[in-house]
Amino acid sequence: MRLALKTATYATMHLTVAIAVAYALTRDWRVALAVGIVEPMVQTVAFNLHERVWSKVGKEKTAA
């Protein structure tokens, strides 16, 4: 339960920060909302790819 709550609060914080930064840069709430919604999804995919690369690098070092 604690992990789920931590994940939910982090997601909320991430969304809020993304929207706030986008709004500060564009002064357009529609763009800010779009960035705030899309950016976390892209970040999730990027994180997954990053983890795969690091996992592969770790396996190669172990094999060497």
Short mmCIF file of N, CA and C in Angstrom, two decimals:
data_model
loop_
_atom_site.label_atom_id
_atom_site.label_comp_id
_atom_site.label_asym_id
_atom_site.label_seq_id
_atom_site.Cartn_x
_atom_site.Cartn_y
_atom_site.Cartn_z
N MET A 1 0.82 -1.21 0.00
CA MET A 1 0.00 0.00 0.00
C MET A 1 0.86 1.27 0.00
N ARG A 2 1.92 1.24 0.78
CA ARG A 2 2.80 2.41 0.87
C ARG A 2 3.46 2.69 -0.49
N LEU A 3 3.90 1.63 -1.18
CA LEU A 3 4.53 1.81 -2.48
C LEU A 3 3.55 2.39 -3.50
N ALA A 4 2.31 1.93 -3.46
CA ALA A 4 1.29 2.45 -4.37
C ALA A 4 1.03 3.93 -4.11
N LEU A 5 0.97 4.30 -2.83
CA LEU A 5 0.75 5.71 -2.47
C LEU A 5 1.95 6.56 -2.90
N LYS A 6 3.15 6.04 -2.67
CA LYS A 6 4.36 6.76 -3.06
C LYS A 6 4.38 6.96 -4.58
N THR A 7 4.03 5.93 -5.33
CA THR A 7 4.00 6.01 -6.79
C THR A 7 2.97 7.04 -7.25
N ALA A 8 1.80 7.03 -6.65
CA ALA A 8 0.73 7.97 -7.03
C ALA A 8 1.14 9.41 -6.72
N THR A 9 1.75 9.64 -5.56
CA THR A 9 2.14 11.01 -5.23
C THR A 9 3.29 11.49 -6.12
N TYR A 10 4.20 10.57 -6.47
CA TYR A 10 5.29 10.94 -7.38
C TYR A 10 4.73 11.28 -8.76
N ALA A 11 3.80 10.48 -9.24
CA ALA A 11 3.20 10.74 -10.55
C ALA A 11 2.49 12.09 -10.56
N THR A 12 1.79 12.41 -9.49
CA THR A 12 1.10 13.70 -9.37
C THR A 12 2.11 14.84 -9.37
N MET A 13 3.19 14.67 -8.61
CA MET A 13 4.22 15.70 -8.56
C MET A 13 4.86 15.88 -9.94
N HIS A 14 5.17 14.79 -10.60
CA HIS A 14 5.80 14.84 -11.93
C HIS A 14 4.88 15.58 -12.91
N LEU A 15 3.61 15.25 -12.91
CA LEU A 15 2.65 15.89 -13.78
C LEU A 15 2.57 17.39 -13.50
N THR A 16 2.50 17.75 -12.23
CA THR A 16 2.41 19.15 -11.83
C THR A 16 3.64 19.94 -12.25
N VAL A 17 4.81 19.37 -12.02
CA VAL A 17 6.06 20.06 -12.40
C VAL A 17 6.14 20.22 -13.92
N ALA A 18 5.82 19.16 -14.66
CA ALA A 18 5.87 19.23 -16.12
C ALA A 18 4.94 20.32 -16.65
N ILE A 19 3.73 20.38 -16.12
CA ILE A 19 2.77 21.40 -16.56
C ILE A 19 3.25 22.80 -16.18
N ALA A 20 3.76 22.94 -14.97
CA ALA A 20 4.22 24.25 -14.50
C ALA A 20 5.40 24.76 -15.34
N VAL A 21 6.34 23.90 -15.62
CA VAL A 21 7.50 24.31 -16.43
C VAL A 21 7.06 24.66 -17.85
N ALA A 22 6.22 23.82 -18.43
CA ALA A 22 5.74 24.11 -19.79
C ALA A 22 4.96 25.42 -19.83
N TYR A 23 4.15 25.67 -18.81
CA TYR A 23 3.40 26.93 -18.77
C TYR A 23 4.34 28.12 -18.60
N ALA A 24 5.35 27.97 -17.76
CA ALA A 24 6.31 29.06 -17.54
C ALA A 24 7.05 29.40 -18.84
N LEU A 25 7.31 28.39 -19.65
CA LEU A 25 8.03 28.62 -20.90
C LEU A 25 7.14 29.14 -22.03
N THR A 26 5.88 28.69 -22.05
CA THR A 26 5.02 29.03 -23.19
C THR A 26 3.93 30.05 -22.88
N ARG A 27 3.55 30.16 -21.64
CA ARG A 27 2.42 31.01 -21.21
C ARG A 27 1.12 30.61 -21.91
N ASP A 28 1.03 29.33 -22.27
CA ASP A 28 -0.16 28.80 -22.94
C ASP A 28 -0.60 27.55 -22.18
N TRP A 29 -1.76 27.61 -21.52
CA TRP A 29 -2.18 26.49 -20.68
C TRP A 29 -2.49 25.24 -21.49
N ARG A 30 -2.92 25.42 -22.76
CA ARG A 30 -3.20 24.24 -23.60
C ARG A 30 -1.92 23.49 -23.94
N VAL A 31 -0.89 24.22 -24.28
CA VAL A 31 0.41 23.59 -24.56
C VAL A 31 0.95 22.96 -23.28
N ALA A 32 0.82 23.67 -22.17
CA ALA A 32 1.31 23.16 -20.89
C ALA A 32 0.63 21.85 -20.51
N LEU A 33 -0.67 21.77 -20.69
CA LEU A 33 -1.39 20.53 -20.39
C LEU A 33 -0.96 19.41 -21.33
N ALA A 34 -0.79 19.72 -22.61
CA ALA A 34 -0.36 18.71 -23.57
C ALA A 34 1.02 18.17 -23.21
N VAL A 35 1.93 19.06 -22.91
CA VAL A 35 3.28 18.65 -22.51
C VAL A 35 3.22 17.86 -21.21
N GLY A 36 2.43 18.33 -20.27
CA GLY A 36 2.32 17.67 -18.97
C GLY A 36 1.75 16.27 -19.06
N ILE A 37 0.94 16.03 -20.05
CA ILE A 37 0.35 14.69 -20.22
C ILE A 37 1.28 13.80 -21.05
N VAL A 38 1.87 14.34 -22.10
CA VAL A 38 2.70 13.54 -23.00
C VAL A 38 4.08 13.25 -22.40
N GLU A 39 4.68 14.22 -21.75
CA GLU A 39 6.06 14.06 -21.26
C GLU A 39 6.22 12.87 -20.32
N PRO A 40 5.35 12.67 -19.33
CA PRO A 40 5.53 11.49 -18.47
C PRO A 40 5.43 10.16 -19.23
N MET A 41 4.59 10.10 -20.24
CA MET A 41 4.49 8.87 -21.03
C MET A 41 5.80 8.62 -21.80
N VAL A 42 6.34 9.66 -22.40
CA VAL A 42 7.60 9.52 -23.13
C VAL A 42 8.73 9.18 -22.15
N GLN A 43 8.72 9.81 -20.99
CA GLN A 43 9.73 9.55 -19.97
C GLN A 43 9.70 8.09 -19.50
N THR A 44 8.51 7.51 -19.41
CA THR A 44 8.36 6.12 -19.00
C THR A 44 9.00 5.19 -20.03
N VAL A 45 8.77 5.45 -21.30
CA VAL A 45 9.38 4.64 -22.35
C VAL A 45 10.90 4.83 -22.35
N ALA A 46 11.36 6.06 -22.21
CA ALA A 46 12.79 6.33 -22.19
C ALA A 46 13.46 5.63 -21.01
N PHE A 47 12.81 5.65 -19.87
CA PHE A 47 13.36 4.98 -18.68
C PHE A 47 13.48 3.48 -18.92
N ASN A 48 12.47 2.88 -19.54
CA ASN A 48 12.50 1.45 -19.84
C ASN A 48 13.68 1.13 -20.77
N LEU A 49 13.86 1.92 -21.81
CA LEU A 49 14.98 1.70 -22.72
C LEU A 49 16.32 1.88 -22.01
N HIS A 50 16.40 2.88 -21.16
CA HIS A 50 17.62 3.14 -20.38
C HIS A 50 17.95 1.94 -19.50
N GLU A 51 16.95 1.39 -18.84
CA GLU A 51 17.17 0.22 -17.97
C GLU A 51 17.63 -0.99 -18.79
N ARG A 52 17.07 -1.17 -19.96
CA ARG A 52 17.49 -2.30 -20.82
C ARG A 52 18.95 -2.17 -21.23
N VAL A 53 19.36 -0.96 -21.59
CA VAL A 53 20.76 -0.74 -21.98
C VAL A 53 21.67 -1.03 -20.79
N TRP A 54 21.34 -0.49 -19.61
CA TRP A 54 22.17 -0.71 -18.44
C TRP A 54 22.21 -2.18 -18.05
N SER A 55 21.11 -2.88 -18.22
CA SER A 55 21.08 -4.31 -17.92
C SER A 55 22.01 -5.07 -18.87
N LYS A 56 21.98 -4.70 -20.14
CA LYS A 56 22.84 -5.33 -21.14
C LYS A 56 24.31 -5.05 -20.84
N VAL A 57 24.63 -3.81 -20.49
CA VAL A 57 26.00 -3.44 -20.16
C VAL A 57 26.48 -4.24 -18.94
N GLY A 58 25.61 -4.39 -17.95
CA GLY A 58 25.96 -5.15 -16.75
C GLY A 58 26.24 -6.61 -17.06
N LYS A 59 25.46 -7.19 -17.95
CA LYS A 59 25.67 -8.58 -18.34
C LYS A 59 26.97 -8.75 -19.11
N GLU A 60 27.30 -7.79 -19.97
CA GLU A 60 28.54 -7.86 -20.74
C GLU A 60 29.76 -7.75 -19.83
N LYS A 61 29.69 -6.90 -18.82
CA LYS A 61 30.81 -6.74 -17.88
C LYS A 61 30.98 -8.01 -17.05
N THR A 62 29.88 -8.63 -16.68
CA THR A 62 29.93 -9.86 -15.89
C THR A 62 30.54 -10.99 -16.72
N ALA A 63 30.21 -11.05 -18.00
CA ALA A 63 30.71 -12.10 -18.88
C ALA A 63 32.20 -11.92 -19.18
N ALA A 64 32.68 -10.68 -19.14
CA ALA A 64 34.09 -10.39 -19.50
C ALA A 64 35.05 -10.74 -18.43
#
